[in-house]
Each structure stands twice: as C-alpha cells, then as structure tokens.
Amino acid sequence: MKSVIRKLIISSLDKAKNCGELELLTIPEIVVEKPKDDKFGDFSTSLPMMIAKSEKMKPHEVAKILSNHLKSEENQIASIDIAGPGFINLKMDPNFFLSRLSRVAEQGNQYGSSNSGKGKKVLLEFVSANPTGPLHVGHGRGAAVGDMLGRLLLLAGYDVSTEYYINDVGNQMNTLGRSTLSRYREILGVKNEFLSDYYQGDYVKEIAKEIHDKHGNEFLDSEDEQALPFFRNYALNSILEGIKTDLVSFGVKCDRWFSEKQLYDEKLVDSAVNWLREKKYVYDSEGAVWLKSTVFKDEKDRVLIKQSGEKTYFCSDIAYHKNKIDRGFEWVVDLWGADHHGYVPRMNAALQAMGYDENLFKVLLVQFVALKREGKKVSMSTRSGEFETLADVIKEVGVDAARYFFLMRSSDSHLDFDLELAKKETPENPVFYIQYAHARICSIFRTAVEQGISILDYTDVDLRPLNNEEEFVLIKKILTFTETVEKSAELLEVHRIAFYLQDLVGSFHSYYSRHRVLSSDQCLSSARLFLMDCLRITIRNGLAVMGVSAPEKM
RNA sequence: GCGCCUGUAGUUCAGCUGGAUAGAAUACCGGACUUCGAAUCCGUAGGUCGCAGGUUCGAAUCCUGCCGGGCGCACCA
C-alpha cells in the first residue's frame, strides 16, 4: 500500500520539477508512514522537511507545491493537509481500500506473497548443533527462527534454501565415541573410568545399552583404537537421527544436511587453504599454518592447521562457506547462538580474504533462552546433563506455543520462556488469543451456513455497506500484511509478524463485540462476511509463515 | 582489560536507517453475556525511555563518556 503512495509522491515531484517549482538535484528516499494518530489521515510523509534545506525553501512552501500536484494526481485521495513542522497528510477515499480488499480474497493462500526479494538466491544455515547430544531449548529458538525465516523469505519472493551443517569430525566426535565406549564397558561390568570431560547425559547410556542389546559383548576384549570408530559412528548416527526426528516433530524443514566430513573427503578444505595461500593471506609460523585475518579487522591472526597437522574447525568452516558461494548463493545467512558472536569477525575476515563482498555474508545472532518454571529459571548445560531438551518442551507446551514463544521476540533480545504461561489456554497466552480469533471467525461462517446466508465470491460481493470506523481499522490493517512480510524478510526480523497478528486480532475482537456480522440485512451480511473471509485468510497466512496452526475449532 | 548484545510502565516486551502527545500485552481495580464462541470486550491507573553531555528545526532512536545486566576473548567445536 505504501508503495502506491510513494509512486504518487514521486509523480508529483516530477511534475514540480518540470514546472520549475523545485530544483530537486538530489531526492532522498521517500518515507511514507502511517501516522500514529488517525486524525492526521491515512498516510503521511516528512519529505518537505527533508528537501527544504537543499531547495532553500521553508518546509511549508515545499509541502504546498507538492500537495497541489498531488491534488490533481488521483481521485483516490480524499483530502490533503499540511501539518506540524511540514508534514503532508493524506486521507484516502474509502474506495481506495475497498478495491484492494477484493484482492485479498482473490489471492487466498497466496495473500502476503510478493516479489520484493526478486528471486535472490539465499542460503539459510541454522541450528547446526554439534551431534553430541539432543537439541535443547536454545537450539529450539534457532530452529524456529531459521525455519520461519525460510518461510518468510520464500513468501517475499526470495529463492531460499535451508541447510544444517553437521560437525561430524574432530575431537568432540572422539570424545563422544569414548563416552559411549565407556558406558558400554560399564554395562559389561568392566572397570573403567568415566572421565569428567566425557558427555555426561543419560542419552549416552541409552546408546550404549542399544549397542549392547544388538552386539552383546562383541567388543569386550577390543582395544580402544579398534572399537572407537564403531562407537563413534554409532553414537553419531543415533544422535543425528534423534535431532532429525526432533526437528520434524517441531515442523522444521531442512533442505540439506551438509557433512563436514564430506568437505574433507572431497579435499575442499585443502583447496580452500591453498587458494588463500595463493592470495598471500596464509603463512607458516611456530609449526602451524595461519590466516592473516588481522588484515580484515580481526583482532588476531587465526590458526588453520595446528602443529599436530590437524585442521581447526575454523579451517573447514572457511571451506564450507566458500562452497556455499561456489554453489551460486547471493546471500549467505547464518544463524548462530549468541555465545559464538566472538567468531563473527574472523569469519567475515576469511570471506573478505577470499575476495567476497562483505554484504554477501550475514550472521544473525540468536540470543539465549531463559526457561522459566513458576518464576524460577531452569538451568541448561549439556555437560551436566541437567538440560531441558527441545523435545521435552514441545511435549509439555505443544508445537504451536513453543514456536510462537520463540518467534514473538526480536532474535537479538534475551528471551524469557515461561512454560506455565505457554501452557495456559487463557487470553494471557498470546498464541491462544490469535488462534481463538481464527476459530471464532470460522464459527461465524458455520453459523452463516446454518442460517442459509449466502457467502459471495469476491467478484460478486458489494463492499459499499462496509462503512463504519471499526471496519476500516480492520481493513487497513489487513492490507498492511504484505508490506509487513516484506520488511520482516528484508531485515530478517521474525518477531514483526507476531506483533502484527496480535494487533490485527485485537482489532477483530473489538469489532466483533460492537458489530454483528450476520443480520437480516443480506447485503450488509454478505459484505461483512467477505471482510471476515479476508481477515481469516490473513490470520491463517500469518500463522502459517510462523509455522503455527490455525484451528477452525478449539 | 578489549569486543558484541542489552537497559523503555510493577512485569514481559515493541518502537531504534531521527519526526507529531513514547505504545502493547500482562498484573491490579471498575464495568459488559435474552442475540454470530465472555478462551471476548470496554474503562481507570501506571514513565526523569539507565545517567550525563553533544549533534539539529526535532533524539527513546545518531555520537561521546559513565553506570548496571548477559555473553565472548583457544593451535575447542
């Protein structure tokens, strides 16, 4: 909607320039806003104040010129005012909104989609939790945010793929193997020490038990080095399967599972290092191989290959990101837990060393989740084994509430997840408030059918009976859905949709309590039903992009 | 010590690429069901936007300093 207004303003700027009334050597970005107070109209722009200085005119004079041109522009504008220090306020003709409302029903499940992403190829990497234990709530937030971003970018016209990077090599895999082997030996009653840096969680015992069930005492006399590969791989696969299952049951879709091991097998890590060496950003020192990341604002140079000859995690991660870009992605977005933020500068440095534009790569940091139960924080630590798993949370509060709670806050703010609140089926719980609205609208349609009131198609319905204030509040909010999606996608800010829905649905409940949709007036009933249909579509599509269900009955 | 995030109503949070009187939810209090779902609505009240300077027509928003909270600063991943 705002883009329509923006076009009108640009057109009147052109006219003013052609008439010689304005010089317009430079034109700033044209900002169209919805004024906070409705009495200022439907749209406003502060443009006169922004260009007054360069035009050497007073804001009011600029506003006068522009508003004269706007007047002749369109019959869609009901009135134009110049207000305050130099705002232009526009009030639109009711038909401006009504004609756009028809398109909502026409688009149906596609309403909200646009081409603002212009088919840009985006790769979203998210979760990528080390396969050394089950997903916990922190991963859950990353999963929910990443999955929603995928849906959001798709809706906004980006060509998006999602990926999970599996760290299936390195020390932690060995530790996992040793942990499992040690538990296995415990089952066999073989004396051995379970070291403090082993993975403490009970899931390791369960995996060991599974191995014992299938293989009995087959590894009773095996030396560590003989047995470890088997235990490592078994545990890895078992945990990975668990992660996949958790994600599926959380409604999270992942297009590709990318293995770190595969990067090594295909020699992509070596070639990335060699490539950087050719570019003179790699040097040898103290028996190790280093990247000159300080050239690109990292605080110190980083080791790629250790004295031992092993490659660092950073090293293969460079190869991975190079690979992403080689696959043709134009925007590479990573979601990381906030505890990895110190890693951002070195990754940026690595990509710049490889010669890529710094806008190509973007890290979105997802802040921590503080799980609360009856006001008390629940602690999370993989090592101690006292963590709250994602699966447990889903089991307790359900997928819808869990996803909604993860998605209702800005990713870069710390999240208090109140388990008791998420479980409540009362209006304090925001997700129920929205779902209830949807169910309530569906109920109106059921009643309409019972009463034999006809539900007209968008091509047949006469919307003119829609004329009260609350109806227009609703209509205007429905019509901002698409731009909310676009903005949310562009800024990678998922929480905007939750706030939008909360606001939209609040207006609905308020409307509902003041006006009857169904009455003896057929024309009025049809028009209002149509409005309800558009609203239902918007709520459903909004919840869908969050991955939350829109129940017809509750 | 250095770096990143953060500080807005009792609480949880929006608003942050500068705009008009700083918003919502929740809690508290007071109202509203013969009529489409009261899982709802309406109303009252609640604020030195952490503090202090600066930039300008205009600052919660940008800059600087300070204070408080979270998280990082590995030849771990």
XYZ file of C-alpha atoms (C1' of nucleotides) in Angstrom:
631
model
C 0.000 0.000 0.000
C 2.711 2.406 0.950
C 4.433 1.787 -2.351
C 1.333 3.094 -4.114
C 1.538 6.303 -2.121
C 5.245 6.524 -2.778
C 4.561 6.404 -6.500
C 2.045 9.197 -6.207
C 4.596 11.354 -4.428
C 7.316 10.630 -6.938
C 4.990 11.560 -9.718
C 4.129 14.873 -8.108
C 7.811 15.554 -7.535
C 8.384 15.079 -11.253
C 5.624 17.497 -12.067
C 7.001 20.104 -9.704
C 10.399 19.714 -11.271
C 9.022 20.039 -14.782
C 7.195 23.212 -13.816
C 10.425 24.606 -12.432
C 8.942 24.945 -8.967
C 11.542 22.703 -7.372
C 15.141 22.087 -8.322
C 15.464 18.562 -6.937
C 19.123 17.930 -7.613
C 19.027 15.101 -5.130
C 15.991 13.244 -3.937
C 16.178 11.425 -0.620
C 14.495 8.116 -0.034
C 10.800 8.804 0.174
C 9.452 7.760 3.510
C 5.748 7.113 3.764
C 4.347 6.432 7.181
C 1.093 5.689 8.821
C 0.605 8.496 11.335
C 0.245 7.436 14.910
C -2.908 9.421 15.309
C -5.721 8.704 12.859
C -6.784 12.318 12.817
C -3.703 13.025 10.712
C -5.092 10.839 7.952
C -4.085 7.515 6.452
C -0.573 8.292 5.281
C 1.980 10.960 5.888
C 5.366 11.969 4.620
C 8.029 14.174 6.103
C 9.561 14.744 2.681
C 9.083 18.553 2.676
C 11.258 18.853 5.759
C 13.903 16.655 4.231
C 14.273 18.599 0.997
C 13.518 22.083 2.296
C 17.139 22.835 3.014
C 18.514 21.885 -0.386
C 15.680 23.755 -2.096
C 16.370 26.787 0.092
C 12.680 26.978 0.918
C 10.598 26.606 4.011
C 9.135 23.133 4.560
C 5.644 24.568 4.331
C 6.287 26.072 0.904
C 7.589 22.753 -0.400
C 4.611 20.994 1.092
C 2.249 23.450 -0.597
C 3.774 22.834 -4.014
C 3.700 19.061 -3.635
C 0.184 18.948 -2.307
C -1.061 20.996 -5.263
C 0.323 18.405 -7.616
C -0.998 15.548 -5.519
C -4.481 17.015 -5.719
C -4.577 16.809 -9.467
C -2.981 13.379 -9.306
C -5.687 10.931 -8.384
C -9.258 10.730 -7.384
C -8.256 8.185 -4.767
C -7.214 10.887 -2.349
C -9.989 12.343 -0.254
C -8.043 15.149 1.355
C -4.557 16.573 1.729
C -3.329 18.552 4.713
C -0.124 20.252 5.585
C 0.525 19.963 9.268
C 3.028 20.418 12.025
C 6.520 21.464 11.021
C 5.942 20.344 7.430
C 4.222 17.000 7.133
C 1.918 16.209 4.263
C -1.019 14.156 5.468
C -3.162 12.202 3.063
C -6.599 10.860 3.700
C -7.666 8.291 1.173
C -11.043 7.709 -0.392
C -12.802 4.644 1.088
C -12.791 3.018 -2.297
C -9.006 3.058 -2.300
C -9.121 0.483 0.475
C -12.189 -1.466 -0.578
C -10.856 -2.154 -4.050
C -7.661 -3.523 -2.535
C -9.545 -5.702 -0.104
C -11.064 -7.643 -3.000
C -7.615 -8.805 -3.992
C -7.025 -10.403 -0.605
C -9.726 -12.978 -1.210
C -8.604 -13.334 -4.790
C -5.092 -14.281 -3.654
C -6.274 -16.537 -0.850
C -3.447 -18.661 0.472
C -1.036 -16.599 -1.566
C -2.024 -13.368 0.122
C 1.071 -11.783 1.614
C 3.364 -13.018 -1.129
C 5.315 -10.594 -3.227
C 8.329 -10.306 -5.433
C 10.287 -7.943 -3.242
C 13.115 -10.474 -2.978
C 13.381 -10.592 -6.761
C 14.334 -14.239 -6.763
C 17.618 -13.610 -4.972
C 19.302 -16.897 -4.082
C 19.611 -17.139 -0.316
C 21.138 -19.863 1.779
C 19.999 -20.055 5.366
C 22.122 -22.155 7.644
C 20.630 -22.780 11.041
C 20.732 -24.953 14.147
C 23.871 -26.850 13.061
C 24.132 -28.131 16.622
C 27.024 -30.482 17.229
C 25.735 -34.043 17.063
C 26.969 -34.860 20.543
C 23.617 -34.690 22.280
C 19.942 -33.918 21.811
C 18.684 -30.463 20.924
C 17.918 -28.206 23.862
C 15.690 -25.146 24.048
C 18.415 -22.815 22.819
C 18.637 -24.825 19.617
C 14.862 -24.753 19.523
C 14.828 -20.997 19.250
C 17.374 -21.116 16.447
C 15.345 -23.788 14.693
C 12.103 -21.854 14.970
C 13.670 -18.592 13.834
C 15.548 -20.225 10.974
C 12.545 -22.153 9.778
C 10.342 -19.085 9.905
C 12.922 -17.005 8.066
C 12.884 -19.631 5.349
C 9.123 -19.391 5.026
C 9.220 -15.613 5.211
C 11.879 -15.194 2.544
C 10.048 -17.603 0.282
C 6.824 -15.622 0.708
C 8.642 -12.379 -0.028
C 9.963 -13.692 -3.309
C 13.447 -14.921 -2.467
C 14.824 -18.196 -3.771
C 15.721 -19.721 -0.443
C 17.401 -22.950 0.638
C 17.966 -24.134 4.176
C 20.848 -26.157 5.491
C 22.164 -27.844 8.618
C 25.922 -28.211 8.929
C 26.939 -31.393 10.674
C 30.221 -31.235 12.579
C 30.924 -34.916 12.235
C 34.696 -34.835 12.575
C 37.163 -33.705 15.206
C 37.866 -34.079 18.871
C 34.305 -33.910 20.044
C 33.442 -36.928 17.892
C 36.276 -38.849 19.519
C 35.089 -37.805 22.930
C 31.602 -38.940 22.048
C 32.981 -42.287 20.946
C 34.977 -42.688 24.154
C 31.997 -41.681 26.267
C 29.855 -44.305 24.602
C 32.507 -46.996 24.811
C 32.988 -46.255 28.479
C 29.261 -46.612 29.189
C 29.223 -49.823 27.191
C 32.003 -51.233 29.337
C 30.108 -50.232 32.447
C 27.212 -52.354 31.262
C 29.576 -55.272 30.800
C 30.903 -54.669 34.290
C 34.368 -53.816 33.018
C 36.159 -51.457 35.307
C 36.990 -48.181 33.587
C 36.977 -44.520 34.399
C 34.275 -42.217 33.033
C 36.288 -39.018 32.578
C 34.945 -35.642 33.587
C 35.147 -34.249 30.051
C 33.017 -37.061 28.667
C 29.414 -36.400 27.754
C 27.508 -36.895 30.957
C 23.930 -37.119 29.719
C 21.847 -40.224 30.106
C 21.377 -40.429 26.342
C 24.932 -41.799 26.116
C 23.951 -44.647 28.437
C 20.921 -45.356 26.278
C 23.034 -45.530 23.145
C 25.485 -47.861 24.914
C 22.602 -50.026 26.022
C 21.312 -50.183 22.472
C 24.719 -51.302 21.270
C 24.836 -53.915 24.000
C 21.372 -55.155 23.045
C 22.397 -55.583 19.437
C 26.007 -56.664 19.777
C 26.240 -58.203 23.215
C 29.813 -58.474 24.457
C 31.332 -58.399 20.962
C 33.623 -55.507 21.972
C 34.535 -56.929 25.367
C 38.164 -57.544 24.521
C 38.607 -54.847 21.870
C 41.347 -52.313 22.277
C 40.215 -48.664 22.345
C 41.569 -47.871 18.914
C 39.828 -50.869 17.402
C 36.465 -50.216 18.944
C 36.314 -46.435 18.815
C 35.415 -45.925 15.136
C 32.384 -48.130 15.561
C 31.238 -46.457 18.778
C 31.847 -43.012 17.359
C 29.811 -43.640 14.247
C 27.070 -45.459 16.045
C 26.616 -42.657 18.554
C 26.810 -40.001 15.863
C 24.158 -41.627 13.722
C 21.926 -42.304 16.651
C 22.091 -38.730 17.890
C 21.691 -37.304 14.417
C 18.584 -39.367 13.878
C 17.244 -38.016 17.135
C 17.926 -34.454 16.038
C 16.203 -35.042 12.735
C 13.209 -36.515 14.477
C 13.018 -33.585 16.864
C 13.130 -31.087 14.033
C 10.472 -32.885 12.042
C 8.148 -33.022 15.005
C 8.800 -29.324 15.544
C 7.687 -28.624 11.990
C 11.153 -27.537 10.913
C 12.140 -28.346 7.384
C 15.714 -28.501 6.273
C 16.563 -28.825 2.589
C 20.007 -30.257 3.030
C 22.213 -31.836 5.670
C 25.759 -30.847 4.930
C 28.519 -33.020 6.326
C 31.833 -31.539 7.443
C 33.444 -34.900 6.833
C 32.382 -34.717 3.222
C 34.303 -31.447 2.838
C 37.449 -33.291 3.893
C 36.720 -36.308 1.746
C 36.333 -34.123 -1.311
C 39.532 -32.229 -0.482
C 37.632 -28.968 -0.352
C 39.358 -27.951 2.867
C 42.801 -28.340 1.332
C 41.845 -26.448 -1.766
C 40.402 -23.583 0.260
C 43.647 -23.304 2.216
C 45.696 -23.443 -0.955
C 43.567 -20.833 -2.552
C 44.071 -18.491 0.389
C 47.771 -19.257 0.298
C 47.928 -18.184 -3.327
C 46.276 -14.956 -2.333
C 49.097 -14.476 0.181
C 46.856 -14.479 3.209
C 48.313 -17.677 4.644
C 51.677 -18.089 6.356
C 53.576 -20.662 8.422
C 54.739 -19.935 11.922
C 55.610 -21.927 15.056
C 54.863 -25.108 13.194
C 51.314 -24.085 12.424
C 49.553 -22.564 9.428
C 47.901 -19.191 9.955
C 45.402 -16.937 8.244
C 46.240 -13.240 8.201
C 42.792 -12.315 9.378
C 44.058 -9.145 11.047
C 44.293 -7.608 7.583
C 40.494 -7.664 7.661
C 39.945 -6.282 11.129
C 40.091 -9.471 13.145
C 41.850 -8.884 16.438
C 44.449 -11.575 15.852
C 45.562 -13.991 13.175
C 43.984 -17.423 13.354
C 45.352 -20.911 13.089
C 44.104 -23.008 10.186
C 46.320 -26.052 10.656
C 47.612 -26.937 14.097
C 51.136 -28.066 14.928
C 49.716 -31.554 15.130
C 48.696 -31.333 11.482
C 45.010 -31.319 12.273
C 42.862 -28.649 10.734
C 40.907 -26.356 13.006
C 37.162 -26.038 12.970
C 37.626 -22.570 11.520
C 39.566 -24.022 8.643
C 36.835 -26.339 7.457
C 34.240 -23.679 8.100
C 36.033 -21.445 5.625
C 35.869 -24.232 3.075
C 32.191 -24.675 3.819
C 31.379 -21.032 3.267
C 33.410 -20.926 0.118
C 31.426 -23.893 -1.061
C 28.150 -22.099 -0.346
C 29.192 -19.207 -2.513
C 30.511 -21.536 -5.205
C 27.065 -23.055 -5.348
C 25.764 -19.691 -6.525
C 24.138 -18.255 -3.429
C 23.929 -14.489 -3.492
C 23.112 -14.037 0.162
C 24.622 -16.369 2.735
C 22.888 -16.091 6.087
C 23.992 -17.990 9.201
C 22.051 -18.228 12.429
C 24.358 -18.670 15.384
C 23.878 -18.864 19.084
C 24.910 -15.646 20.770
C 27.780 -17.420 22.506
C 29.514 -17.641 19.130
C 29.484 -13.929 18.449
C 33.230 -13.685 19.003
C 33.610 -15.884 15.947
C 31.900 -13.410 13.614
C 34.872 -11.107 12.875
C 37.144 -13.982 11.864
C 34.554 -15.476 9.539
C 33.983 -12.078 7.976
C 37.727 -11.713 7.611
C 38.045 -15.115 5.956
C 35.382 -14.319 3.396
C 36.935 -10.984 2.615
C 40.341 -12.604 2.258
C 38.774 -14.850 -0.346
C 37.650 -11.696 -2.109
C 33.933 -11.760 -1.484
C 31.795 -8.697 -0.930
C 31.134 -8.179 2.751
C 27.396 -7.790 2.173
C 27.223 -11.307 0.805
C 27.524 -12.849 4.245
C 25.369 -12.118 7.233
C 25.355 -13.658 10.679
C 22.185 -13.421 12.672
C 22.880 -13.952 16.340
C 20.104 -15.582 18.284
C 20.234 -14.690 21.941
C 19.772 -17.092 24.808
C 16.567 -18.522 26.108
C 15.910 -18.440 29.819
C 13.428 -21.147 30.569
C 11.202 -20.328 33.498
C 9.013 -22.520 35.541
C 6.909 -20.867 38.189
C 9.146 -17.822 38.115
C 12.336 -19.823 38.601
C 14.959 -20.197 35.946
C 15.712 -23.675 34.694
C 19.405 -24.150 34.004
C 20.798 -25.617 30.834
C 24.090 -27.346 30.438
C 24.833 -30.225 28.112
C 27.756 -31.426 30.166
C 25.960 -31.658 33.474
C 23.059 -33.435 31.855
C 20.546 -31.191 33.603
C 19.305 -29.525 30.463
C 15.794 -29.143 29.237
C 15.567 -30.703 25.810
C 13.571 -29.254 22.973
C 11.614 -32.482 22.812
C 10.616 -32.105 26.471
C 9.442 -28.544 25.934
C 7.404 -29.497 22.878
C 5.890 -32.352 24.806
C 4.959 -30.044 27.625
C 3.573 -26.985 25.826
C 2.922 -28.209 22.277
C 4.430 -27.223 18.960
C 2.269 -24.150 18.406
C 3.001 -22.484 21.730
C 6.679 -23.380 21.605
C 7.143 -21.967 18.134
C 5.137 -18.869 18.895
C 7.093 -18.103 22.045
C 10.405 -18.497 20.244
C 9.208 -16.222 17.467
C 7.476 -13.445 19.315
C 10.603 -11.634 20.414
C 13.339 -9.961 18.478
C 16.127 -12.524 17.962
C 18.720 -10.252 19.489
C 16.874 -9.874 22.727
C 17.122 -12.384 25.503
C 14.023 -14.490 25.739
C 12.165 -15.401 28.879
C 10.205 -18.516 28.046
C 7.540 -19.016 30.645
C 6.486 -22.663 30.475
C 3.448 -22.132 32.666
C 2.200 -19.257 30.512
C 2.774 -21.195 27.299
C 0.570 -23.988 28.579
C -2.337 -21.789 29.594
C -5.413 -21.789 27.452
C -6.403 -18.312 28.504
C -6.111 -14.867 26.936
C -2.845 -14.126 28.752
C -1.293 -16.587 26.361
C -0.814 -14.681 23.102
C -0.879 -17.685 20.826
C -4.288 -18.728 22.074
C -5.572 -15.201 21.669
C -4.753 -15.340 17.969
C -5.908 -18.886 17.379
C -9.129 -18.140 19.188
C -9.849 -15.288 16.793
C -9.414 -17.628 13.864
C -11.700 -20.230 15.400
C -14.245 -17.560 16.193
C -14.342 -16.354 12.593
C -14.719 -19.912 11.369
C -17.609 -20.247 13.749
C -19.326 -17.248 12.163
C -19.112 -18.992 8.816
C -20.586 -22.158 10.276
C -23.482 -20.133 11.633
C -23.919 -18.372 8.299
C -24.245 -21.722 6.573
C -26.776 -22.893 9.148
C -28.829 -19.757 8.653
C -28.664 -20.090 4.904
C -26.839 -16.797 4.426
C -25.030 -16.899 1.120
C -21.289 -16.440 1.038
C -20.480 -14.464 -2.070
C -17.371 -14.635 -4.149
C -15.121 -11.599 -4.405
C -16.340 -10.941 -7.920
C -19.960 -10.686 -6.809
C -19.882 -9.014 -3.451
C -20.795 -5.372 -2.964
C -18.465 -3.885 -0.368
C -20.125 -0.496 -0.082
C -22.090 -1.471 3.049
C -18.766 -1.560 4.867
C -18.630 1.942 6.217
C -18.092 2.125 9.952
C -14.904 3.134 11.662
C -14.027 -0.269 13.147
C -14.403 -1.892 9.746
C -11.924 0.449 8.204
C -9.488 -0.038 11.034
C -9.608 -3.752 10.261
C -9.430 -3.342 6.506
C -6.408 -1.078 6.721
C -4.599 -3.494 8.980
C -5.375 -6.444 6.725
C -3.914 -4.510 3.827
C -0.561 -3.949 5.508
C 0.182 -7.653 5.800
C 2.210 -7.891 2.605
C 4.469 -4.970 3.456
C 4.921 -6.371 6.943
C 6.125 -9.625 5.414
C 8.448 -7.794 3.036
C 10.003 -5.695 5.761
C 10.307 -8.635 8.097
C 12.100 -10.653 5.420
C 14.388 -7.847 4.353
C 15.504 -7.128 7.909
C 15.463 -10.796 8.940
C 13.253 -9.873 11.876
C 10.719 -12.578 12.542
C 9.032 -11.027 15.564
C 7.303 -8.397 13.456
C 4.755 -10.933 12.269
C 3.750 -11.919 15.801
C 3.252 -8.294 16.750
C 1.300 -7.682 13.577
C -1.033 -10.593 14.238
C -1.527 -9.589 17.839
C -2.567 -6.139 16.734
C -4.761 -7.344 13.880
C -6.589 -9.834 16.016
C -7.107 -7.289 18.778
C -8.949 -5.104 16.299
C -11.063 -8.048 15.263
C -12.184 -8.938 18.786
C -13.022 -5.329 19.377
C -15.010 -5.129 16.148
C -16.786 -8.357 16.932
C -18.045 -7.112 20.258
C -19.527 -3.992 18.685
C -20.990 -5.171 15.419
C -22.886 -8.218 14.313
C -21.618 -9.835 11.164
C -24.805 -11.761 10.488
C -28.131 -9.947 10.417
C -31.367 -9.773 8.476
C -29.769 -7.297 6.088
C -28.484 -9.588 3.340
C -26.249 -7.034 1.646
C -24.643 -5.987 4.877
C -24.172 -9.574 5.996
C -22.519 -10.514 2.727
C -20.161 -7.575 2.841
C -19.184 -8.273 6.420
C -18.748 -11.962 5.754
C -16.433 -11.020 2.953
C -14.416 -8.885 5.315
C -14.279 -11.790 7.758
C -13.060 -14.049 4.988
C -10.215 -11.671 4.166
C -9.363 -11.456 7.827
C -9.403 -15.217 8.206
C -7.066 -15.539 5.224
C -4.678 -13.007 6.698
C -4.585 -14.647 10.114
C -4.155 -18.082 8.607
C -1.352 -16.952 6.302
C 0.326 -15.072 9.129
C 0.258 -18.094 11.394
C 1.386 -20.303 8.525
C 4.523 -18.282 7.986
C 5.267 -18.777 11.678
C 4.562 -22.477 11.334
C 1.706 -22.250 13.815
C -1.625 -23.927 13.139
C -4.871 -22.047 12.608
C -7.560 -24.257 14.147
C -11.164 -23.959 12.976
C -12.446 -25.119 16.325
C -10.813 -25.133 19.715
C 41.306 -5.016 30.142
C 39.087 -5.468 24.955
C 34.733 -6.750 21.905
C 29.401 -7.918 20.869
C 24.191 -7.785 22.750
C 21.261 -5.225 26.177
C 18.929 -1.277 29.827
C 11.689 1.867 27.858
C 5.065 1.232 32.738
C 5.127 -3.375 38.764
C 6.423 -7.480 34.960
C 7.397 -9.271 29.716
C 8.464 -6.535 25.522
C 7.534 -3.240 20.772
C 9.167 1.336 18.821
C 15.880 2.285 17.250
C 18.234 3.567 8.660
C 15.950 10.723 13.633
C 9.629 13.001 13.162
C 3.719 14.996 15.538
C 1.043 13.743 22.568
C 6.634 7.185 23.833
C 2.895 2.089 22.611
C 1.030 -3.113 23.502
C 0.370 -7.295 26.417
C 0.061 -8.797 31.375
C -0.876 -7.854 36.615
C -4.184 -4.615 39.824
C -9.016 -2.048 40.114
C -14.118 -0.964 37.989
C -17.805 -2.296 34.287
C -20.296 -5.585 29.981
C -23.397 -12.165 28.294
C -32.087 -12.929 26.098
C -28.519 -12.113 20.098
C -22.685 -14.811 15.267
C -17.708 -18.687 20.572
C -17.341 -13.964 27.562
C -10.945 -18.529 25.649
C -14.049 -11.975 24.459
C -14.846 -6.668 25.036
C -14.914 -1.552 27.404
C -12.794 1.744 31.053
C -9.328 3.812 35.107
C -4.421 3.908 36.521
C 0.646 3.141 35.637
C 7.013 6.580 32.550
C 13.235 11.520 34.842
C 12.870 5.913 27.670
C 19.839 3.648 32.967
C 22.745 8.628 33.927
C 25.353 12.974 31.825
C 26.819 15.769 27.796
C 26.759 16.625 22.304
C 24.790 16.850 17.025
C 19.652 19.996 14.867
C 14.054 22.665 13.144
C 13.239 17.876 16.141
C 16.596 12.473 19.876
C 13.883 6.550 23.121
C 16.325 6.470 18.155
C 22.632 9.164 15.983
C 27.792 10.461 18.580
C 30.943 10.553 23.233
C 31.645 9.335 28.369
C 29.950 6.813 32.712
C 26.827 3.009 35.426
C 24.186 -1.858 35.553
C 22.939 -6.948 33.261
C 24.185 -11.068 29.619
C 27.875 -13.373 26.522
C 32.523 -13.901 24.329
C 38.054 -13.066 24.007
C 41.877 -21.285 22.197
C 46.740 -24.448 17.857
C 37.852 -26.315 21.428
C 33.917 -27.064 18.311
